[in-house]
Amino acid sequence: MQRKKINIGLFGFGCVGFGLYQVLQKTSGLKANIKTIVVKHANKAREIGLEHFSYDRRDILDDPEINVVVELIDDADAAFEIVSEALKKGKAVVTANKKMIAEHFTELLELQSLYHVPLLYEAACCASIPIIRNLEEYYNNDLLESIEGIVNGSTNYILSKTFSENLSYAEALTQAQEKGYAESYPSLDTGGFDAKYKLLILLAHAFGLVVKPEEIVNIGIDRLGDLDLSYAKEKTLKIKLVAYAGRNKSGRVQCFVLPKFIPAGHKFSSVDEVFNGIITQTSFADTQFFVGKGAGAYPTASAVLSDLSALTYDYRYEYKKLTQGERLENRDSVFLKVFFRYKKEHADKYIQLFEHIDESYANRQQAYVIGTVTLKNLHALHLDHEQNSFILIDLLDDNTTKKTKTTKQSYAYIE
Ligand SMILES: NC(=O)c1ccc[n+]([C@@H]2O[C@H](COP(=O)([O-])OP(=O)(O)OC[C@H]3O[C@@H](n4cnc5c(N)ncnc54)[C@H](OP(=O)(O)O)[C@@H]3O)[C@@H](O)[C@H]2O)c1
């Protein structure tokens, strides 16, 4: 089969853009040439000669010789303008921008089908782990029951350093930024938004579900405090930010992004620093575990490279599962066993929202409970106060536990 020659217009020359430039220099087997690079700031120092750069997107979008646009910028709104125009002009697109994809998933599906052009985005989910193409191709006939992942490299780096080196949250975040693991806007990572965008993409390829970002509850790691960390350390647990999507007994899909306690020996307990990990559970293949670097210049560029290579033989996502007719479970039918820490003065109001309490503790200011709560009430509690923090213990099949409330008097007081 004659492989297509690729003439690239590259948007962005930051961590991933420069990474791709270097990776392409070392990949002589791929017939891909970067014709034009467009960046934003004209007065910035560059790793290569300024003659290679343009600051005008028209130099790529209006160039008929450029047949592939690689979009690696850190501005999701500008990225959508660029990507949608490129698709309308019949140019294939490779992007790593999960925020842009998640916010415009339906429009991007329509553009691909209307203009018969491929849009590939393996780098947008877990960087070096080839999960999207696996979900598209490999799991097509094997009934997928769930997919659970550590999908954000920078929060995993922060949490790992907090546990292994006792770094403070701020110190670990600074390190993650210095190493190029963190997004330009760190709250995208630490608030669980980046993980939510990735989960949204995974939902489409795993279950054929197209949802809007606001349909997925995301709680990040930015509210974790000393009490939460010392509780985990005392019980020899780690905390990981986990994205989950899976079918329940009624066949509906439950999904969320939450910090989760990970016991020693669990597959995720060895996924540290910038690594990502994904566990798939299927009817016939049973459990599979993918692990690889989830951020950084070369790991991310390697996924872009793989998409470019796929374009040389006209690969495109077929989105075969979109016709499966899957449905999201209602949030008030999703039951989670959680650790919930909150300000003690709110106890009466908050405990009412729990289905069941197993344990409860308090000191002078703070309290925590371990109990069962619906995803709907968990979200309400998250929004109620910025000091409320949740850590998932387990997703329950259904609410089989009897509704028994713990009263205020039964609190054990700790200092
Ligand atoms: N870093 C990672 O590990 C990683 C992993 C997976 C996915 N991603 C995704 O990859 C993309 C790029 O991330 P990054 O870390 O490489 O970002 P970055 O280092 O901040 O670089 C961003 C680049 O985009 C350019 N840019 C911004 N707005 C532009 C515009 N309107 N037109 C043209 N160029 C524009 C910047 O130009 P100037 O150089 O002139 O400022 C810069 O070169 C993001 O979508 C990110 O989510 C990153």
Short mmCIF file of C-alpha atoms and ligand atoms in Angstrom, two decimals:
data_model
loop_
_atom_site.label_atom_id
_atom_site.label_comp_id
_atom_site.label_asym_id
_atom_site.label_seq_id
_atom_site.Cartn_x
_atom_site.Cartn_y
_atom_site.Cartn_z
CA MET A 1 0.00 0.00 0.00
CA GLN A 2 1.33 3.41 -1.01
CA ARG A 3 1.59 5.56 2.12
CA LYS A 4 0.47 9.17 1.90
CA LYS A 5 3.08 11.94 2.11
CA ILE A 6 2.41 14.35 4.93
CA ASN A 7 3.03 18.08 4.78
CA ILE A 8 2.49 19.52 8.23
CA GLY A 9 1.36 22.92 9.40
CA LEU A 10 2.25 23.01 13.11
CA PHE A 11 0.47 25.29 15.57
CA GLY A 12 2.41 25.72 18.84
CA PHE A 13 6.07 25.26 19.63
CA GLY A 14 5.97 24.83 23.40
CA CYS A 15 6.63 21.69 25.40
CA VAL A 16 4.84 19.31 23.00
CA GLY A 17 5.36 21.25 19.75
CA PHE A 18 9.14 21.37 20.19
CA GLY A 19 9.03 17.76 21.40
CA LEU A 20 7.34 16.76 18.13
CA TYR A 21 9.88 18.73 16.10
CA GLN A 22 12.71 16.79 17.78
CA VAL A 23 10.97 13.43 17.52
CA LEU A 24 10.36 13.95 13.78
CA GLN A 25 14.06 14.73 13.27
CA LYS A 26 14.83 11.29 14.71
CA THR A 27 12.12 9.39 12.79
CA SER A 28 13.47 9.07 9.29
CA GLY A 29 11.04 6.29 8.35
CA LEU A 30 8.01 8.59 8.42
CA LYS A 31 7.54 10.73 5.33
CA ALA A 32 6.42 13.81 7.24
CA ASN A 33 7.73 17.31 6.79
CA ILE A 34 6.91 20.37 8.88
CA LYS A 35 6.33 23.12 6.31
CA THR A 36 5.19 25.98 8.55
CA ILE A 37 5.13 26.63 12.31
CA VAL A 38 2.73 29.22 13.72
CA VAL A 39 3.15 30.49 17.28
CA LYS A 40 1.72 33.40 19.22
CA HIS A 41 4.49 35.65 20.54
CA ALA A 42 6.89 37.20 18.03
CA ASN A 43 9.42 38.38 20.62
CA LYS A 44 9.99 35.04 22.34
CA ALA A 45 13.37 33.25 22.33
CA ARG A 46 13.14 30.01 20.29
CA GLU A 47 15.09 26.76 20.20
CA ILE A 48 15.46 27.01 16.40
CA GLY A 49 15.94 29.94 13.97
CA LEU A 50 13.21 32.59 13.83
CA GLU A 51 12.97 32.13 10.04
CA HIS A 52 11.00 28.91 10.75
CA PHE A 53 8.14 30.77 12.46
CA SER A 54 5.05 32.64 11.44
CA TYR A 55 2.57 34.46 13.67
CA ASP A 56 -0.31 34.38 11.20
CA ARG A 57 -2.58 31.33 11.17
CA ARG A 58 -3.49 32.03 7.52
CA ASP A 59 0.03 30.90 6.55
CA ILE A 60 -1.08 27.37 7.41
CA LEU A 61 -4.83 27.41 6.87
CA ASP A 62 -4.66 29.03 3.41
CA ASP A 63 -1.72 26.95 2.16
CA PRO A 64 -3.04 24.28 -0.23
CA GLU A 65 0.24 22.30 0.05
CA ILE A 66 -0.33 21.66 3.76
CA ASN A 67 -2.50 18.54 4.07
CA VAL A 68 -2.19 17.95 7.84
CA VAL A 69 -2.63 20.47 10.65
CA VAL A 70 -1.04 19.56 13.99
CA GLU A 71 -2.61 21.68 16.70
CA LEU A 72 -0.49 21.89 19.89
CA ILE A 73 -1.44 25.20 21.48
CA ASP A 74 -2.57 25.90 25.02
CA ASP A 75 -5.66 27.98 24.17
CA ALA A 76 -8.75 25.81 23.70
CA ASP A 77 -10.91 28.55 22.11
CA ALA A 78 -8.30 29.50 19.51
CA ALA A 79 -7.63 25.78 18.99
CA PHE A 80 -11.28 25.13 18.11
CA GLU A 81 -11.26 27.99 15.56
CA ILE A 82 -8.09 26.58 13.99
CA VAL A 83 -9.20 22.93 14.02
CA SER A 84 -12.71 23.56 12.70
CA GLU A 85 -11.42 25.76 9.86
CA ALA A 86 -8.74 23.20 8.96
CA LEU A 87 -11.35 20.41 8.81
CA LYS A 88 -13.65 22.56 6.66
CA LYS A 89 -10.74 23.08 4.27
CA GLY A 90 -10.27 19.32 3.97
CA LYS A 91 -7.06 19.15 6.01
CA ALA A 92 -6.61 16.21 8.36
CA VAL A 93 -6.00 17.30 11.96
CA VAL A 94 -3.99 15.88 14.85
CA THR A 95 -4.51 17.56 18.23
CA ALA A 96 -3.57 16.99 21.88
CA ASN A 97 -6.09 19.50 23.20
CA LYS A 98 -8.53 17.55 25.39
CA LYS A 99 -10.31 20.69 26.65
CA MET A 100 -11.09 21.76 23.09
CA ILE A 101 -12.23 18.25 22.11
CA ALA A 102 -14.39 17.81 25.21
CA GLU A 103 -16.07 21.19 24.87
CA HIS A 104 -16.86 20.69 21.17
CA PHE A 105 -17.17 16.92 20.80
CA THR A 106 -20.47 16.93 18.89
CA GLU A 107 -19.41 19.71 16.53
CA LEU A 108 -16.12 17.94 15.83
CA LEU A 109 -17.96 14.70 15.05
CA GLU A 110 -20.19 16.57 12.59
CA LEU A 111 -17.27 18.31 10.90
CA GLN A 112 -15.43 15.01 10.40
CA SER A 113 -18.43 13.42 8.79
CA LEU A 114 -19.47 16.47 6.72
CA TYR A 115 -16.02 17.15 5.26
CA HIS A 116 -14.82 13.48 5.19
CA VAL A 117 -11.58 14.31 7.02
CA PRO A 118 -9.93 12.55 9.93
CA LEU A 119 -9.34 14.15 13.32
CA LEU A 120 -7.00 12.12 15.54
CA TYR A 121 -6.19 12.85 19.18
CA GLU A 122 -4.37 9.95 20.84
CA ALA A 123 -2.09 12.41 22.70
CA ALA A 124 -5.10 14.05 24.35
CA CYS A 125 -5.71 11.00 26.59
CA CYS A 126 -2.86 9.69 28.75
CA ALA A 127 -0.16 10.92 26.32
CA SER A 128 2.01 7.88 25.57
CA ILE A 129 -0.62 5.17 26.34
CA PRO A 130 -2.38 4.17 23.09
CA ILE A 131 -5.77 3.90 24.73
CA ILE A 132 -8.08 5.54 22.20
CA ARG A 133 -7.07 3.37 19.28
CA ASN A 134 -7.26 0.31 21.53
CA LEU A 135 -10.79 1.22 22.61
CA GLU A 136 -11.76 1.84 18.98
CA GLU A 137 -10.28 -1.31 17.53
CA TYR A 138 -9.40 -3.92 20.14
CA TYR A 139 -12.43 -3.67 22.44
CA ASN A 140 -14.97 -3.42 19.68
CA ASN A 141 -16.19 -6.98 20.07
CA ASP A 142 -15.23 -7.70 23.65
CA LEU A 143 -17.91 -6.30 25.94
CA LEU A 144 -16.24 -3.56 27.94
CA GLU A 145 -17.58 -3.34 31.49
CA SER A 146 -15.47 -0.56 32.94
CA ILE A 147 -12.48 1.64 32.40
CA GLU A 148 -10.71 3.27 35.33
CA GLY A 149 -7.63 5.40 35.04
CA ILE A 150 -5.04 7.67 36.53
CA VAL A 151 -5.24 9.95 33.52
CA ASN A 152 -3.57 13.15 34.68
CA GLY A 153 0.21 13.19 34.91
CA SER A 154 0.66 16.38 36.86
CA THR A 155 -1.75 15.56 39.71
CA ASN A 156 -0.23 12.10 39.93
CA TYR A 157 3.20 13.70 40.14
CA ILE A 158 2.01 16.07 42.88
CA LEU A 159 0.34 13.29 44.90
CA SER A 160 3.34 10.97 44.49
CA LYS A 161 5.76 13.62 45.75
CA THR A 162 3.45 14.49 48.62
CA PHE A 163 3.49 10.87 49.73
CA SER A 164 7.02 9.73 48.88
CA GLU A 165 9.01 12.85 49.72
CA ASN A 166 6.65 14.65 52.07
CA LEU A 167 6.73 17.71 49.78
CA SER A 168 4.04 20.29 50.39
CA TYR A 169 1.30 20.57 47.77
CA ALA A 170 2.72 23.93 46.53
CA GLU A 171 6.29 22.57 46.24
CA ALA A 172 5.14 19.53 44.29
CA LEU A 173 3.00 21.69 41.94
CA THR A 174 5.98 23.97 41.22
CA GLN A 175 8.12 20.92 40.39
CA ALA A 176 5.42 19.56 38.06
CA GLN A 177 5.27 22.93 36.26
CA GLU A 178 9.08 23.15 35.95
CA LYS A 179 9.15 19.71 34.34
CA GLY A 180 6.48 20.67 31.78
CA TYR A 181 3.92 18.21 33.20
CA ALA A 182 1.35 20.78 34.33
CA GLU A 183 -1.11 22.64 32.11
CA SER A 184 -0.52 26.37 31.58
CA TYR A 185 -3.54 26.88 33.87
CA PRO A 186 -2.83 24.52 36.83
CA SER A 187 -6.42 24.49 38.13
CA LEU A 188 -7.34 22.53 34.98
CA ASP A 189 -5.23 19.70 36.41
CA THR A 190 -5.67 20.12 40.15
CA GLY A 191 -9.44 20.71 39.96
CA GLY A 192 -9.92 17.44 38.04
CA PHE A 193 -11.07 19.23 34.85
CA ASP A 194 -8.31 17.83 32.65
CA ALA A 195 -9.17 14.32 33.90
CA LYS A 196 -12.86 14.99 33.21
CA TYR A 197 -12.13 16.09 29.62
CA LYS A 198 -10.15 12.88 29.09
CA LEU A 199 -12.93 10.79 30.63
CA LEU A 200 -15.41 12.43 28.27
CA ILE A 201 -13.28 11.35 25.31
CA LEU A 202 -12.85 7.85 26.75
CA LEU A 203 -16.64 7.56 27.24
CA ALA A 204 -17.18 8.08 23.52
CA HIS A 205 -14.61 5.49 22.47
CA ALA A 206 -15.29 3.00 25.28
CA PHE A 207 -19.09 3.09 25.43
CA GLY A 208 -20.19 5.25 22.50
CA LEU A 209 -21.56 7.86 24.89
CA VAL A 210 -21.31 11.51 23.88
CA VAL A 211 -21.83 13.72 26.93
CA LYS A 212 -21.21 17.34 27.83
CA PRO A 213 -18.49 18.24 30.37
CA GLU A 214 -21.11 19.42 32.89
CA GLU A 215 -22.66 15.94 32.92
CA ILE A 216 -19.56 14.49 34.60
CA VAL A 217 -18.91 15.20 38.29
CA ASN A 218 -15.24 16.07 38.79
CA ILE A 219 -13.54 16.62 42.11
CA GLY A 220 -9.82 17.31 42.03
CA ILE A 221 -6.97 17.19 44.50
CA ASP A 222 -6.85 20.91 45.29
CA ARG A 223 -8.92 20.56 48.47
CA LEU A 224 -6.97 17.71 50.02
CA GLY A 225 -5.65 18.82 53.40
CA ASP A 226 -3.32 17.65 56.15
CA LEU A 227 -6.02 15.62 57.90
CA ASP A 228 -6.81 13.69 54.69
CA LEU A 229 -3.15 12.99 53.96
CA SER A 230 -2.37 11.90 57.51
CA TYR A 231 -5.43 9.62 57.52
CA ALA A 232 -4.17 7.95 54.32
CA LYS A 233 -0.59 7.63 55.58
CA GLU A 234 -1.73 6.18 58.90
CA LYS A 235 -3.66 3.47 57.04
CA THR A 236 -0.80 2.91 54.51
CA LEU A 237 -3.02 4.04 51.69
CA LYS A 238 -2.05 6.27 48.77
CA ILE A 239 -4.38 8.81 47.18
CA LYS A 240 -4.71 8.93 43.38
CA LEU A 241 -6.97 11.04 41.19
CA VAL A 242 -9.08 8.46 39.36
CA ALA A 243 -11.44 8.78 36.38
CA TYR A 244 -14.03 6.01 36.20
CA ALA A 245 -16.68 4.88 33.73
CA GLY A 246 -18.46 1.56 33.95
CA ARG A 247 -21.78 -0.21 33.50
CA ASN A 248 -23.87 -1.02 36.57
CA LYS A 249 -26.31 -3.90 37.06
CA SER A 250 -29.01 -1.98 35.15
CA GLY A 251 -26.67 -1.65 32.18
CA ARG A 252 -26.32 2.11 32.56
CA VAL A 253 -22.98 3.86 32.64
CA GLN A 254 -21.77 5.51 35.84
CA CYS A 255 -18.89 7.98 35.62
CA PHE A 256 -16.98 10.48 37.73
CA VAL A 257 -13.55 11.89 38.55
CA LEU A 258 -12.58 11.66 42.22
CA PRO A 259 -9.52 11.29 44.45
CA LYS A 260 -9.46 7.66 45.59
CA PHE A 261 -7.70 5.73 48.36
CA ILE A 262 -5.43 3.11 46.82
CA PRO A 263 -4.32 0.25 49.06
CA ALA A 264 -0.82 -1.26 48.85
CA GLY A 265 -0.75 -4.00 46.22
CA HIS A 266 -3.44 -2.43 44.01
CA LYS A 267 -2.31 -2.01 40.37
CA PHE A 268 -2.49 1.78 40.71
CA SER A 269 -0.27 1.85 43.81
CA SER A 270 2.83 1.50 41.62
CA VAL A 271 1.68 4.14 39.10
CA ASP A 272 3.65 7.08 40.46
CA GLU A 273 5.09 10.42 39.37
CA VAL A 274 4.15 11.36 35.79
CA PHE A 275 2.95 7.88 34.86
CA ASN A 276 -0.66 7.19 33.97
CA GLY A 277 -2.41 3.86 34.34
CA ILE A 278 -5.63 2.45 32.93
CA ILE A 279 -7.46 -0.68 34.00
CA THR A 280 -10.05 -2.11 31.65
CA GLN A 281 -12.51 -4.76 32.74
CA THR A 282 -14.12 -6.75 29.97
CA SER A 283 -16.44 -9.73 29.70
CA PHE A 284 -13.98 -12.06 27.99
CA ALA A 285 -10.46 -10.66 28.25
CA ASP A 286 -10.98 -10.03 32.01
CA THR A 287 -8.71 -7.35 33.49
CA GLN A 288 -6.05 -5.50 31.52
CA PHE A 289 -3.67 -2.86 32.78
CA PHE A 290 -1.99 -0.19 30.65
CA VAL A 291 0.75 1.98 32.06
CA GLY A 292 2.95 4.69 30.52
CA LYS A 293 4.05 8.30 30.81
CA GLY A 294 1.04 10.60 30.84
CA ALA A 295 2.76 13.93 30.16
CA GLY A 296 6.01 15.51 29.04
CA ALA A 297 7.42 16.54 25.70
CA TYR A 298 8.54 13.19 24.22
CA PRO A 299 5.82 10.88 25.59
CA THR A 300 3.13 13.26 24.29
CA ALA A 301 4.93 13.84 20.99
CA SER A 302 5.19 10.07 20.54
CA ALA A 303 1.39 9.82 20.48
CA VAL A 304 1.18 12.69 17.97
CA LEU A 305 3.77 10.86 15.88
CA SER A 306 1.70 7.70 16.00
CA ASP A 307 -1.34 9.64 14.74
CA LEU A 308 0.72 11.14 11.92
CA SER A 309 1.89 7.70 10.96
CA ALA A 310 -1.73 6.47 11.01
CA LEU A 311 -2.72 9.31 8.66
CA THR A 312 -0.23 8.06 6.07
CA TYR A 313 -2.54 5.06 5.57
CA ASP A 314 -5.74 7.11 5.87
CA TYR A 315 -6.70 5.89 9.34
CA ARG A 316 -9.69 7.57 10.98
CA TYR A 317 -11.82 6.87 14.03
CA GLU A 318 -15.04 5.17 13.01
CA TYR A 319 -16.88 5.80 16.32
CA LYS A 320 -18.59 2.43 15.82
CA LYS A 321 -20.04 2.34 19.33
CA LEU A 322 -22.04 5.58 18.97
CA THR A 323 -25.02 3.56 17.78
CA GLN A 324 -25.04 1.25 20.84
CA GLY A 325 -27.62 3.43 22.60
CA GLU A 326 -25.90 3.52 26.00
CA ARG A 327 -27.24 5.79 28.75
CA LEU A 328 -25.67 7.53 31.73
CA GLU A 329 -27.02 6.48 35.13
CA ASN A 330 -28.85 9.19 37.12
CA ARG A 331 -26.62 10.71 39.78
CA ASP A 332 -29.05 9.81 42.55
CA SER A 333 -28.71 6.12 41.64
CA VAL A 334 -24.92 6.07 41.89
CA PHE A 335 -23.82 5.08 45.44
CA LEU A 336 -20.31 5.75 46.64
CA LYS A 337 -18.54 4.83 49.84
CA VAL A 338 -16.41 7.86 50.67
CA PHE A 339 -14.24 9.60 53.20
CA PHE A 340 -15.74 13.09 53.63
CA ARG A 341 -14.00 15.87 55.60
CA TYR A 342 -15.81 19.08 56.45
CA LYS A 343 -16.07 21.92 58.96
CA LYS A 344 -17.56 20.58 62.15
CA GLU A 345 -20.16 23.33 62.48
CA HIS A 346 -21.93 21.99 59.36
CA ALA A 347 -22.31 18.45 60.67
CA ASP A 348 -26.09 18.41 61.15
CA LYS A 349 -26.80 19.75 57.68
CA TYR A 350 -24.31 17.48 55.94
CA ILE A 351 -25.00 14.17 57.65
CA GLN A 352 -28.61 14.31 56.42
CA LEU A 353 -27.31 13.92 52.89
CA PHE A 354 -25.65 10.58 53.61
CA GLU A 355 -27.42 7.26 53.12
CA HIS A 356 -25.36 5.52 55.73
CA ILE A 357 -22.48 6.37 58.06
CA ASP A 358 -19.90 3.75 59.06
CA GLU A 359 -17.47 5.88 61.03
CA SER A 360 -17.32 9.48 62.19
CA TYR A 361 -14.65 11.53 63.90
CA ALA A 362 -14.13 15.16 64.86
CA ASN A 363 -11.61 17.47 66.45
CA ARG A 364 -12.28 21.06 67.47
CA GLN A 365 -12.69 22.46 63.95
CA GLN A 366 -12.87 19.61 61.51
CA ALA A 367 -14.76 16.37 61.20
CA TYR A 368 -14.84 13.48 58.84
CA VAL A 369 -17.17 10.63 58.17
CA ILE A 370 -16.84 7.43 56.23
CA GLY A 371 -20.16 6.56 54.70
CA THR A 372 -22.37 6.04 51.67
CA VAL A 373 -23.57 8.96 49.63
CA THR A 374 -25.14 9.34 46.19
CA LEU A 375 -23.15 11.04 43.47
CA LYS A 376 -25.84 13.73 43.40
CA ASN A 377 -25.45 14.57 47.11
CA LEU A 378 -21.68 14.30 46.94
CA HIS A 379 -21.70 16.95 44.21
CA ALA A 380 -24.02 19.17 46.26
CA LEU A 381 -21.70 18.87 49.27
CA HIS A 382 -18.69 19.65 47.10
CA LEU A 383 -20.35 22.83 45.85
CA ASP A 384 -21.60 23.83 49.30
CA HIS A 385 -18.26 24.73 50.88
CA GLU A 386 -14.75 25.13 49.52
CA GLN A 387 -13.27 23.27 52.49
CA ASN A 388 -15.27 20.10 51.96
CA SER A 389 -13.10 17.30 50.65
CA PHE A 390 -13.94 13.81 49.38
CA ILE A 391 -11.85 10.70 48.84
CA LEU A 392 -13.49 7.68 47.22
CA ILE A 393 -13.23 4.34 48.96
CA ASP A 394 -15.44 2.26 46.69
CA LEU A 395 -18.19 2.40 44.11
CA LEU A 396 -21.10 0.32 45.43
CA ASP A 397 -23.16 -1.88 43.11
CA ASP A 398 -26.33 -0.45 44.59
CA ASN A 399 -27.47 0.96 47.89
CA THR A 400 -27.95 -2.29 49.79
CA THR A 401 -26.84 -0.78 53.10
CA LYS A 402 -29.64 0.13 55.50
CA LYS A 403 -30.25 3.83 55.92
CA THR A 404 -28.87 4.47 59.42
CA LYS A 405 -27.66 7.88 60.47
CA THR A 406 -24.93 8.43 63.01
CA THR A 407 -25.90 11.02 65.57
CA LYS A 408 -23.67 13.85 66.67
CA GLN A 409 -23.17 12.28 70.11
CA SER A 410 -21.53 9.19 68.70
CA TYR A 411 -18.56 11.14 67.33
CA ALA A 412 -15.16 10.09 68.57
CA TYR A 413 -13.11 13.21 69.24
CA ILE A 414 -9.54 13.34 67.98
CA GLU A 415 -6.90 16.05 68.24
N1 LIG B 1 2.64 19.29 28.23
C1 LIG B 1 2.18 18.04 28.27
O1 LIG B 1 2.76 17.16 28.89
C2 LIG B 1 0.92 17.69 27.53
C3 LIG B 1 0.44 16.36 27.57
C4 LIG B 1 -0.71 16.02 26.85
C5 LIG B 1 -1.38 17.00 26.14
N2 LIG B 1 -0.92 18.30 26.14
C6 LIG B 1 -1.68 19.30 25.38
O2 LIG B 1 -0.83 19.78 24.33
C7 LIG B 1 -1.16 21.14 24.04
C8 LIG B 1 0.10 22.00 24.12
O3 LIG B 1 0.61 21.91 25.44
P1 LIG B 1 2.09 22.43 25.79
O4 LIG B 1 2.37 21.91 27.14
O5 LIG B 1 3.00 22.16 24.68
O6 LIG B 1 1.82 24.02 25.89
P2 LIG B 1 2.92 25.17 26.02
O7 LIG B 1 4.25 24.61 26.34
O8 LIG B 1 2.34 26.21 26.91
O9 LIG B 1 3.01 25.77 24.52
C9 LIG B 1 1.90 26.39 23.95
C10 LIG B 1 2.27 26.86 22.55
O10 LIG B 1 1.08 27.34 21.93
C11 LIG B 1 1.36 28.56 21.28
N3 LIG B 1 0.10 29.31 21.16
C12 LIG B 1 -0.76 29.68 22.14
N4 LIG B 1 -1.83 30.32 21.59
C13 LIG B 1 -1.63 30.34 20.25
C14 LIG B 1 -2.36 30.83 19.15
N5 LIG B 1 -3.55 31.44 19.32
N6 LIG B 1 -1.86 30.67 17.90
C15 LIG B 1 -0.67 30.05 17.71
N7 LIG B 1 0.09 29.55 18.72
C16 LIG B 1 -0.40 29.69 19.97
C17 LIG B 1 2.40 29.22 22.15
O11 LIG B 1 3.04 30.21 21.40
P3 LIG B 1 4.29 31.04 22.00
O12 LIG B 1 5.43 30.05 22.00
O13 LIG B 1 4.47 32.15 21.05
O14 LIG B 1 3.88 31.47 23.38
C18 LIG B 1 3.27 28.02 22.52
O15 LIG B 1 4.22 27.78 21.51
C19 LIG B 1 -2.24 21.54 25.05
O16 LIG B 1 -3.51 21.37 24.46
C20 LIG B 1 -2.09 20.52 26.17
O17 LIG B 1 -3.29 20.28 26.87
C21 LIG B 1 0.20 18.66 26.81
#
